[in-house]
Coordinates of C-alpha atoms in Angstrom, one line a residue:
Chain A
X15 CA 155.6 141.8 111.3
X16 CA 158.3 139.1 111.5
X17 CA 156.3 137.1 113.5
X18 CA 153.4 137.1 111.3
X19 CA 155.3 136.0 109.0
X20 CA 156.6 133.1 111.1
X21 CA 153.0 132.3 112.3
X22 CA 150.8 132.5 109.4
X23 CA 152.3 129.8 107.0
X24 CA 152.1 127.8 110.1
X25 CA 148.7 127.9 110.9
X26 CA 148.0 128.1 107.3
X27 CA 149.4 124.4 107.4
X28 CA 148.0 123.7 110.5
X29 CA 144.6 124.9 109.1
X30 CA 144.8 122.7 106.3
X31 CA 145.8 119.5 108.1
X32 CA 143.7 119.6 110.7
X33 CA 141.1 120.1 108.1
X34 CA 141.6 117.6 105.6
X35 CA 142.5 115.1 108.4
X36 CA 138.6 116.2 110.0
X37 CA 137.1 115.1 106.7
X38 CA 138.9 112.7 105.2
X39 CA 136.8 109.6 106.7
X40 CA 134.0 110.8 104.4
X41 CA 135.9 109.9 101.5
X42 CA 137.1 106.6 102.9
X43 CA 134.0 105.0 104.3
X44 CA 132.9 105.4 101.2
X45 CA 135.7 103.6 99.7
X46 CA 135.5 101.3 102.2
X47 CA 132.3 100.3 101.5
X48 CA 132.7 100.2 97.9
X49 CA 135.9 97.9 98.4
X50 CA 133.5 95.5 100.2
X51 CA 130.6 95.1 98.2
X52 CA 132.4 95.0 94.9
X53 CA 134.7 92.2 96.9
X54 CA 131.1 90.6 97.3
X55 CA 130.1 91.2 94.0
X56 CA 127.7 94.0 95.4
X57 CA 127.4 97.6 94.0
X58 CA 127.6 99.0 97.6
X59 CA 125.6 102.2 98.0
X60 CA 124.0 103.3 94.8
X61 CA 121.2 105.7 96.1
X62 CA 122.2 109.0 97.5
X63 CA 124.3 111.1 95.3
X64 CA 126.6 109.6 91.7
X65 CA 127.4 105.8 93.2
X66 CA 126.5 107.3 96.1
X67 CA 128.8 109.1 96.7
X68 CA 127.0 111.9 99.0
X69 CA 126.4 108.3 101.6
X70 CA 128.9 109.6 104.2
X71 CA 127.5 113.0 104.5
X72 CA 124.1 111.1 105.1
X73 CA 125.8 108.9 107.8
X74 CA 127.2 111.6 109.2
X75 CA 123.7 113.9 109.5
X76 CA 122.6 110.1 110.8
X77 CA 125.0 110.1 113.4
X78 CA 125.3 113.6 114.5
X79 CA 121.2 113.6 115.1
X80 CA 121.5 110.2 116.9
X81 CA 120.8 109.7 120.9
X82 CA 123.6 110.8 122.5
X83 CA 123.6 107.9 125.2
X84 CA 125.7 107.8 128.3
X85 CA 124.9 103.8 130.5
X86 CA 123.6 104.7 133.6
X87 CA 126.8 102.8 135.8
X88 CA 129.4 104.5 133.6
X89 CA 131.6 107.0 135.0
X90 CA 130.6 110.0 133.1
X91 CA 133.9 112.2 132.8
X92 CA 136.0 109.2 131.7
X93 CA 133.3 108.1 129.3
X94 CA 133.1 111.5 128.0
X95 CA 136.6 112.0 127.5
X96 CA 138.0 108.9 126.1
X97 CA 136.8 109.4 122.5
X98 CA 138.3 112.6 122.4
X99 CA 141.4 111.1 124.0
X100 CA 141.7 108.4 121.1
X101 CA 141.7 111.4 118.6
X102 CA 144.6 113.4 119.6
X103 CA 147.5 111.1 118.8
X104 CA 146.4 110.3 115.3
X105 CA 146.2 114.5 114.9
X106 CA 149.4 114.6 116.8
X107 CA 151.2 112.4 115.0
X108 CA 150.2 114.3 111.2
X109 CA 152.8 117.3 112.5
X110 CA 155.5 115.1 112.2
X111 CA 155.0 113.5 108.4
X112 CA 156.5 115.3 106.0
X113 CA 153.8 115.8 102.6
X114 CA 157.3 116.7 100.2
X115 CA 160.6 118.9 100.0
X116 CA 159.8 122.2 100.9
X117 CA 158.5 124.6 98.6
X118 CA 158.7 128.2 97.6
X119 CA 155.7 130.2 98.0
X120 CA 156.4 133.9 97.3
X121 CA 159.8 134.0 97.8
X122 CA 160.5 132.8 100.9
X123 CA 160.5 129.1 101.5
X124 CA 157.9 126.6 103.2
X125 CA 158.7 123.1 104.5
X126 CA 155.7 120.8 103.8
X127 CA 155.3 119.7 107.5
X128 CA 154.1 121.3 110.5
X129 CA 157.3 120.2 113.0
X130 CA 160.7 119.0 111.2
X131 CA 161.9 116.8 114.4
X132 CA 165.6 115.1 114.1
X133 CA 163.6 112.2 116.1
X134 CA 160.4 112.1 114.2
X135 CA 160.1 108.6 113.8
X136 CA 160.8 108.3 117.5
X137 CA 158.0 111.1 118.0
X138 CA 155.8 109.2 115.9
X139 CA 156.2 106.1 117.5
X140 CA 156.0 107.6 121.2
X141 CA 152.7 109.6 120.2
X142 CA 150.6 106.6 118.3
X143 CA 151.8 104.8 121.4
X144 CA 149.6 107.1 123.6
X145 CA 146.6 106.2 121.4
X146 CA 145.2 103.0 123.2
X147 CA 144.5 104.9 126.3
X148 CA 141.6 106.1 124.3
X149 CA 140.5 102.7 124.4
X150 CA 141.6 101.5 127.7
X151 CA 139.4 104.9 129.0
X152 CA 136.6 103.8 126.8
X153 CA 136.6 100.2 128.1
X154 CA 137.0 100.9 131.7
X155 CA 134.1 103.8 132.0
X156 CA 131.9 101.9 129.8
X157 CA 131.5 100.2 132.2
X158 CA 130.2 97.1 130.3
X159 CA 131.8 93.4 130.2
X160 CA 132.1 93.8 126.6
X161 CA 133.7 97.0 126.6
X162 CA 136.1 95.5 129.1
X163 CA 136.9 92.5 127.5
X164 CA 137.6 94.8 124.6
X165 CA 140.0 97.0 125.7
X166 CA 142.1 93.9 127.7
X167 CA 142.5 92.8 124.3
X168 CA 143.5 95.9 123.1
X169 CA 146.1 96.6 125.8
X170 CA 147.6 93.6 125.3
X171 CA 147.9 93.7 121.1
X172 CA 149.4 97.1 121.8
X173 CA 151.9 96.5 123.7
X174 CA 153.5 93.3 122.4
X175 CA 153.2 94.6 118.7
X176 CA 154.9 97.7 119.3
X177 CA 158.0 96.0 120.1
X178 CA 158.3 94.3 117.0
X179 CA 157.2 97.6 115.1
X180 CA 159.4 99.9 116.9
X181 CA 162.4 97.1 116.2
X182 CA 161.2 97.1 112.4
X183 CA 162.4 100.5 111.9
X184 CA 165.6 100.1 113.4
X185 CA 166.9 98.8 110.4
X186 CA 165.4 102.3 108.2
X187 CA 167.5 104.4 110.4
X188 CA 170.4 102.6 110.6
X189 CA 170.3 103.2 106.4
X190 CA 169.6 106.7 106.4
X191 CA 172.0 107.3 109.7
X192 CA 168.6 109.3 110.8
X193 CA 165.5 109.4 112.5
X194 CA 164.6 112.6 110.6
X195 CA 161.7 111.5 108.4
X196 CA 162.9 113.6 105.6
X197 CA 166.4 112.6 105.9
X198 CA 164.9 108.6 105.6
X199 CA 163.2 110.0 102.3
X200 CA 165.7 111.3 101.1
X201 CA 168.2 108.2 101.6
X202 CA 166.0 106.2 99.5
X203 CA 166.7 108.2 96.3
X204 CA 167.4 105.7 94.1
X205 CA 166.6 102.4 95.7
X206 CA 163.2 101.4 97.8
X207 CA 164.3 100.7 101.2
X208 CA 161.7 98.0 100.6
X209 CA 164.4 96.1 98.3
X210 CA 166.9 96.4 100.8
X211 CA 164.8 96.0 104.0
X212 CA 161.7 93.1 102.9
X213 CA 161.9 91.5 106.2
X214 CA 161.9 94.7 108.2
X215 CA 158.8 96.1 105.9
X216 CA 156.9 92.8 106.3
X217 CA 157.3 93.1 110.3
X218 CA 156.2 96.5 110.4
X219 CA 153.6 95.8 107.8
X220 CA 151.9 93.3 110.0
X221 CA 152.8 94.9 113.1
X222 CA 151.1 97.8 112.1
X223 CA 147.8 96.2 110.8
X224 CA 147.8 95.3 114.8
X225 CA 148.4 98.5 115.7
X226 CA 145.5 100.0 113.8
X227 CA 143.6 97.0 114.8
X228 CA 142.2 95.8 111.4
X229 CA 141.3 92.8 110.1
X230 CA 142.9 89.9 111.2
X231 CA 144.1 91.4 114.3
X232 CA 141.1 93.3 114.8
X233 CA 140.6 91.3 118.4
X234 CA 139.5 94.5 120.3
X235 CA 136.3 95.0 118.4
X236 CA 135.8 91.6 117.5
X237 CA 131.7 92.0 116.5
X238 CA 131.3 88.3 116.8
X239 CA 132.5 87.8 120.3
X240 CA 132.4 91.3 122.0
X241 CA 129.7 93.3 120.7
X242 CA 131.4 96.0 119.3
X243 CA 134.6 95.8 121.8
X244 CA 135.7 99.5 123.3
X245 CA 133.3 101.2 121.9
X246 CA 130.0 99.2 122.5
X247 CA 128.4 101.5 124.6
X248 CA 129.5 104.8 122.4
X249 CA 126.9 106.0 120.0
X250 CA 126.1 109.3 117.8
X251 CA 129.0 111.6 117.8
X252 CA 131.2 109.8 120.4
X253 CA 131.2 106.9 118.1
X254 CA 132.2 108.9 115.0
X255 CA 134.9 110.0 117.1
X256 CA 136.0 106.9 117.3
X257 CA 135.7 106.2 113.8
X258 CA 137.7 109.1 113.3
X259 CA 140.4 108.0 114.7
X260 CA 140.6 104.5 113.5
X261 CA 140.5 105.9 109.9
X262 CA 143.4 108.7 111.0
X263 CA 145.4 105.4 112.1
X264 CA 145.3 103.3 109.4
X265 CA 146.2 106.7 107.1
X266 CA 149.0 107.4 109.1
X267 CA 150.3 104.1 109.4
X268 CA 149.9 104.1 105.0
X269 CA 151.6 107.2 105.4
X270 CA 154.5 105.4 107.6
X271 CA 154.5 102.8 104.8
X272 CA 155.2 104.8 102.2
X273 CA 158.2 107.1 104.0
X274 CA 159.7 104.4 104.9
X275 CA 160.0 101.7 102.5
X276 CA 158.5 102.8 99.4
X277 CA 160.6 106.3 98.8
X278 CA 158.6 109.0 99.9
X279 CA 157.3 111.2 97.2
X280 CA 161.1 110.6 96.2
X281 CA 160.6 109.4 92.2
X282 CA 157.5 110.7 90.6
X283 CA 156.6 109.7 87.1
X284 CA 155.0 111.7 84.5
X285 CA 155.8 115.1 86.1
X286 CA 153.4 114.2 88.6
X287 CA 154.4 116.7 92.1
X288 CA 155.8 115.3 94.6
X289 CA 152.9 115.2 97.0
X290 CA 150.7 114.1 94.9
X291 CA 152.4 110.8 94.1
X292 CA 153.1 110.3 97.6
X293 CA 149.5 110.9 98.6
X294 CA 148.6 108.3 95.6
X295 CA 151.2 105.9 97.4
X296 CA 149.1 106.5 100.6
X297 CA 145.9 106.1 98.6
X298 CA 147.3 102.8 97.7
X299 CA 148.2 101.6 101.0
X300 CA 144.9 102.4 102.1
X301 CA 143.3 100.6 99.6
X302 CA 145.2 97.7 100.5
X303 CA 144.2 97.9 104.4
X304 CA 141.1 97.2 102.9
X305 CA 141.2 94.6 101.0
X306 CA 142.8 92.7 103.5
X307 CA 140.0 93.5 105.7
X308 CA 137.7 91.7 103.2
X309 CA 139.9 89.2 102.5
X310 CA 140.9 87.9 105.7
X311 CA 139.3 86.4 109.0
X312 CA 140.5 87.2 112.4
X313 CA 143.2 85.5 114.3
X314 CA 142.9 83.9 117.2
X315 CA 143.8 85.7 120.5
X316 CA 146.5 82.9 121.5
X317 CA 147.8 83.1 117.3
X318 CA 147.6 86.7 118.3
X319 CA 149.8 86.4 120.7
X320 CA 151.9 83.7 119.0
X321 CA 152.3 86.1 116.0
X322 CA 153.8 89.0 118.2
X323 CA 156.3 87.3 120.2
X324 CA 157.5 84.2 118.9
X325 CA 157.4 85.2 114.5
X326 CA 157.7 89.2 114.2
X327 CA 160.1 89.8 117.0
X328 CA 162.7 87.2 116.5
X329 CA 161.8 88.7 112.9
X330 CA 162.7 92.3 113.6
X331 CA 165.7 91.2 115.8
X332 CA 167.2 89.1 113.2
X333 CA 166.7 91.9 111.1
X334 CA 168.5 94.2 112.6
X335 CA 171.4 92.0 113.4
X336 CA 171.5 90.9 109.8
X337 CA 171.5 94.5 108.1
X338 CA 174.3 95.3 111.3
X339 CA 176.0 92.8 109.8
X340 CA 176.4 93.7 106.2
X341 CA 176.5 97.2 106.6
X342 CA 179.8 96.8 108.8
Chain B
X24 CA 132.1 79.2 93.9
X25 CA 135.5 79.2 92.9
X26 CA 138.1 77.8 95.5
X27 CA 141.4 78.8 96.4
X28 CA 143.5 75.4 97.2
X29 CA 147.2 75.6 97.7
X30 CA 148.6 72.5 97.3
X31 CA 152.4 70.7 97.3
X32 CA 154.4 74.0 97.8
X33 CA 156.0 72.7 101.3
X34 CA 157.4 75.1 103.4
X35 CA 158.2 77.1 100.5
X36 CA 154.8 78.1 100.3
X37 CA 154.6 78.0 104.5
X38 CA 157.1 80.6 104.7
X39 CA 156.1 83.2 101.7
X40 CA 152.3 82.8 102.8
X41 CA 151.1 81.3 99.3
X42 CA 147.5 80.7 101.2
X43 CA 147.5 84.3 102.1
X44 CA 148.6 85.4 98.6
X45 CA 146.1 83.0 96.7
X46 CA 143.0 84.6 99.0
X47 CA 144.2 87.9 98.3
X48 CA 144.2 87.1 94.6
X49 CA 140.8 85.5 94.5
X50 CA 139.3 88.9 96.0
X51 CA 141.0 91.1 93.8
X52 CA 139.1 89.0 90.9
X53 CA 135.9 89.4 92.4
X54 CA 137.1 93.2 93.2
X55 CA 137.0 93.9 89.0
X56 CA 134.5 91.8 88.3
X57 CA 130.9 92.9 87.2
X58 CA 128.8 92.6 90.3
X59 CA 125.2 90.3 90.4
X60 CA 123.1 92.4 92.5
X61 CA 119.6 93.5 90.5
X62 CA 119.3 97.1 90.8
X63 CA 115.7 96.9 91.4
X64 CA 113.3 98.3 91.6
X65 CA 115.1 101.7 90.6
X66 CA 116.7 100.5 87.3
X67 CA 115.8 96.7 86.5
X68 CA 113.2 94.1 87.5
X69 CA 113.7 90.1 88.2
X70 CA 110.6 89.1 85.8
X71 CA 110.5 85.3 86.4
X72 CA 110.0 82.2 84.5
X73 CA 106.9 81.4 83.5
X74 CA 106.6 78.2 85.7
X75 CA 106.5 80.5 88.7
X76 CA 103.6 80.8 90.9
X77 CA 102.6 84.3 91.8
X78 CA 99.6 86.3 92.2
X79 CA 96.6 84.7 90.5
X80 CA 94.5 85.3 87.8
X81 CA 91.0 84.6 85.9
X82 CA 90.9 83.9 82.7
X83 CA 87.9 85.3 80.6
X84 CA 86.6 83.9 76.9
X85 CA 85.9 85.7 74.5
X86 CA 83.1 87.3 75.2
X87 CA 84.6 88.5 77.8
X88 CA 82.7 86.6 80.2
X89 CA 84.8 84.9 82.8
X90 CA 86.3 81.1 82.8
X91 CA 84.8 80.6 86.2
X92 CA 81.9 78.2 86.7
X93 CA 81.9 78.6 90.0
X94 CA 82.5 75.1 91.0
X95 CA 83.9 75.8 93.9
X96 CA 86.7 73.1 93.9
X97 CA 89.4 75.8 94.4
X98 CA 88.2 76.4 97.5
X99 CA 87.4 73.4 98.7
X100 CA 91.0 71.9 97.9
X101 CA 92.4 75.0 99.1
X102 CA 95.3 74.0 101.9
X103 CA 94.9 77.5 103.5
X104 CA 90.9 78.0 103.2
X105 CA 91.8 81.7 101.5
X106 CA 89.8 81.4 98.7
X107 CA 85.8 82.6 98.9
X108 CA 83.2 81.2 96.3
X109 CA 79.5 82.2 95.9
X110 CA 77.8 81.1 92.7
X111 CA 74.8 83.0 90.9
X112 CA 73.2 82.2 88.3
X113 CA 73.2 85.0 86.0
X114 CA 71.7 86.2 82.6
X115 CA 72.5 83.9 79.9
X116 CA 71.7 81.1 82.9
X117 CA 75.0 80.3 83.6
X118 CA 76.6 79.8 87.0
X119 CA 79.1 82.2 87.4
X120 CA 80.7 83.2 90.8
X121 CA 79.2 86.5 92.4
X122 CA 81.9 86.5 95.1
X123 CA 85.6 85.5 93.9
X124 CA 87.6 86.6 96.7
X125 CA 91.4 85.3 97.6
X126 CA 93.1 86.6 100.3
X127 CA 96.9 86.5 99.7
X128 CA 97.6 86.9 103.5
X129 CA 96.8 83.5 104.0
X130 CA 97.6 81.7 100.2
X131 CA 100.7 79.8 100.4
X132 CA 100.9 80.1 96.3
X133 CA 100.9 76.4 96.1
X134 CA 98.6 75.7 92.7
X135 CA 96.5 73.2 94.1
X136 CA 93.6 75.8 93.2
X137 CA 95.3 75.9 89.3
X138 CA 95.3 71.7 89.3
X139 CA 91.7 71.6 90.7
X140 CA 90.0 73.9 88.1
X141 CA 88.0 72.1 85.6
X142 CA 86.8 75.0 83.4
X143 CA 90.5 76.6 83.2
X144 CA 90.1 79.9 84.5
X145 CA 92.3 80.4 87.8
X146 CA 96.3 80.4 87.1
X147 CA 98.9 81.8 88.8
X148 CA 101.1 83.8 87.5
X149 CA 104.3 86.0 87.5
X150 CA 103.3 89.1 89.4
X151 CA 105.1 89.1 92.9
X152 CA 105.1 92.5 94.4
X153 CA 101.8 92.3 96.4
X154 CA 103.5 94.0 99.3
X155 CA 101.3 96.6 100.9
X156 CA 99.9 98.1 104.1
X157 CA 97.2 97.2 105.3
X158 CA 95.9 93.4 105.3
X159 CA 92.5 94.3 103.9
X160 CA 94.0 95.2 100.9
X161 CA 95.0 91.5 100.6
X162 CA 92.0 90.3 99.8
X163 CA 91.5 90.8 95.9
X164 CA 88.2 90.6 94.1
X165 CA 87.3 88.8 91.1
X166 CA 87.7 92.1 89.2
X167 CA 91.1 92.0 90.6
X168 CA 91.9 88.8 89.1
X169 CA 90.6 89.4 86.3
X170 CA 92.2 92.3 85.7
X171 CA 95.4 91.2 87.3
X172 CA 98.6 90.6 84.5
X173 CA 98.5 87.3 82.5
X174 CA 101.8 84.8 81.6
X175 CA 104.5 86.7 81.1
X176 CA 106.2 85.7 77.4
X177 CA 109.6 87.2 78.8
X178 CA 110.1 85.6 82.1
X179 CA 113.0 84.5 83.5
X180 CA 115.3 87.4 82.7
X181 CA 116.0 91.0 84.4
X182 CA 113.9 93.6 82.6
X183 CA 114.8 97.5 82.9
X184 CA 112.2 98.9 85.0
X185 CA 111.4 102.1 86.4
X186 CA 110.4 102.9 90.3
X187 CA 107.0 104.8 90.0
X188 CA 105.7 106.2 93.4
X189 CA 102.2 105.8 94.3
X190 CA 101.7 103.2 91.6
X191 CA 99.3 101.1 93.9
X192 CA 99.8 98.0 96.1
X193 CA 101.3 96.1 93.0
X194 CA 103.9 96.8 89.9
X195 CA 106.3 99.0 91.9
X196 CA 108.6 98.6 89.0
X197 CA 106.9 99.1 85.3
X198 CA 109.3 97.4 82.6
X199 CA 110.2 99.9 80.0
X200 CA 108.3 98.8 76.6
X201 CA 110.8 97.7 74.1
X202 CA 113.3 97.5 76.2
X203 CA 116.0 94.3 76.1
X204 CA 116.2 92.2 79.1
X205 CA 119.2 89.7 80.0
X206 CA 119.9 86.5 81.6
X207 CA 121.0 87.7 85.0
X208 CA 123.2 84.2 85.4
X209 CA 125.8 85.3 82.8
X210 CA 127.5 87.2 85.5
X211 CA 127.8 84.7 87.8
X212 CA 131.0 83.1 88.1
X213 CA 130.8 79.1 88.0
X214 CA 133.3 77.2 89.9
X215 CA 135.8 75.1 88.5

């Protein structure tokens, strides 16, 4: 009996996480979408469903009914298993972000996170880490020069802006004297670590727009040079997969945003709860992602590289020497 | 279109990314502003100005008799050869064309046939949706023409218009009677 107890809010939790998180690029291709074409002075889609809003359940029939298409020199179980390997550490990394304080649902009390970790950021950080062997896998069984090319790209953007993103952060714990991600909420009752951290936000801002490879660092599926980068050769459902987790990246990384420099659900106004007005923060975030991505071109790979190494880490370093500094 | 130039902030503006910022602004303006595309043919329909040269028609008197003499100089000054003229000579002993064919596959909707005609009978006018499928169904009659939709008095603004299925090879949009039309350009933004 005590372990039901134990077990069922948790896979209560992990039922509705894993849900939402399976569904919730419907909702934001269709922002998406919208964000570009009223960028363009476009409607956007208009036809199925109010403002079309029933679109991404027609995409997704589309692509689930599509040709399932494997290239005949690819090396099948790689191919097979990459997409599904670029999916787990966006999922993995949603049991260590904390939706608000914990709660109390008949009587006995119920954190809002699947896995309160004293080294969640460092979890986090470790685990979206993992995510570009999805690509790499992709690239390399693809077997295709494009899907090569792609995923070189992609190795590289990895790794030199997650140095400047992991240093970014450095600065957050040393304020909140944690890597717990609640305990970094929590410190910023009062004052955005935003207002005290703008240089350490702006690196991990940009660092992480290359880690989700959007617009402009979106090198690794650069359309104009490499087909469609990784994932040329993916169609039908092994394409959505991929899709799935590109849109689980660039929520999470919102979501990493928002606990970090901008409070949490710390702060809500109008007796809004908590996790509401921190998924509104994340809603914001999001939308921002986007309009960047329309607003932007792409960088070049060399200004790419330039970016990484020679502004945001000298950046973050600074940063953290600076903040060392003052807090002394 | 408008232009975002970011000029005489130094490295002020180098270091705070006022390029960056003044893109960003220009697409949020064109994020909440009203958007130019014609909802057509569901909602709205482009009718267009009445110096436009669309499908063609004949113009009959008022006996209802056709225009037409059958001349045959539309034809012959015809660029594309896609015009097909054989006179007859009918009742009242007047010649009249027996054939009138045009086959909008080939026409180029240049006018020459509009500039040649002596006896004012072929015009072209605003109808554009000839789309169909099949190319026989190209080639329209001279009961086509002259049944096919005069001048427009309203052209050059977007009419609301209604998609009808199965409405024939032309008019896939019917503008709602009544109904106000507007200038589509007052949405568009003019540069400075």
């Amino acid at each position: 009996m005590e372990y039901v107890l134990t077990l069922l809010p948790m896979l209560v939790k992990m039922a509705i996480v894993v849900g939402v998180l399976l569904l919730l690029p419907l909702p934001l291709t269709w922002m998406e979408r919208k964000i570009a074409a009223h960028i363009q002075q476009r409607p956007g889609p208009m036809r199925v469903g109010w403002h079309g809003l029933l679109q991404p359940l027609a995409d997704a029939v589309k692509l689930l009914t599509k040709e399932d298409h494997i290239p005949a020199e690819a090396d099948r179980r790689l191919f097979a298993m990459a997409p599904v390997v670029a999916l787990v550490p966006p999922f993995l990394v949603f049991t260590a972000i904390p939706f608000g304080d914990p709660v109390q649902v008949f009587g006995t009390e119920v954190s809002l996170m699947l896995s309160d970790m004293n080294v969640g950021l460092l979890f986090i950080l470790a685990v979206s880490g993992i995510g570009v062997f999805g690509t790499i896998l992709a690239g390399w069984a693809s077997n295709s020069k494009y899907a090569v090319l792609g995923s070189l790209r992609s190795i590289a953007q990895m790794i030199s802006y997650e140095i400047p993103m992991g240093f970014s952060v450095i600065g957050v714990v040393m304020l909140a004297s944690s890597m717990n991600l609640s305990q970094i909420v929590a410190a910023q009752e009062g004052l955005w670590n935003v207002v005290v951290q703008p240089v350490g936000f702006f690196v991990f801002f940009v660092a992480g727009l290359a880690e989700a490879q959007r617009i402009p660092f979106d090198l690794p599926e650069a359309e104009g040079d490499l087909g469609a980068g990784y994932h040329t050769e993916y169609s039908g459902i092994r394409f959505s997969l991929f899709m799935l987790a590109e849109y689980l990246v660039v929520v999470m990384l919102a979501a990493l945003n928002v606990l970090l420099f901008f409070g949490g659900w710390k702060g809500s106004p109008f007796f809004l709860p908590d996790t509401v007005w921190f998924l509104l923060k994340i809603g914001f975030f999001v939308w921002v992602f986007m309009w960047f991505r329309f607003t932007f071109p792409r960088y070049r790979y060399d200004q790419l590289m330039a970016i990484g190494w020679k502004v945001l880490l000298p950046l973050s370093l600074l940063n953290i020497l600076v903040s060392g500094i003052l807090m002394l | 279109m408008a232009r975002t130039t970011v000029k005489g902030t130094g490295w002020i503006g180098r270091l705070f990314f006022f390029d960056l910022l003044a893109g960003l602004r220009l697409t949020l303006r064109y994020m909440f502003s009203k958007t130019v595309t014609h909802r057509y043919p569901d909602h709205e329909k482009w009718v267009p100005y009445e110096r436009h040269r669309g499908h063609h028609f004949i113009k009959t008197n008022d006996e209802g008799d056709v225009n037409c003499v059958a001349c045959e100089l539309c034809s012959q000054i015809c660029p594309c050869d896609c015009i097909t003229v054989i006179p007859y000579e009918n009742e009242k002993g007047d010649r009249r064309p027996k054939v009138f064919d045009i086959n909008l596959a080939r026409c180029l909707y240049c006018g020459l046939c509009e500039d040649a005609c002596p006896a004012d009978a072929i015009k072209l006018g605003q109808e554009y949706e000839v789309a169909c499928d099949d190319r026989p169904k190209l080639v329209v009659h001279l009961e086509d023409l002259v049944a096919a939709p005069r001048k427009a008095a309203d052209g050059g603004q977007v009419r609301p218009a209604k998609l009808e299925p199965g409405s024939g090879r032309r008019s896939v949009a019917t503008a709602a009677a009544g109904a106000e039309g507007y200038d589509w350009w007052r949405h568009i933004r003019k540069g400075k």
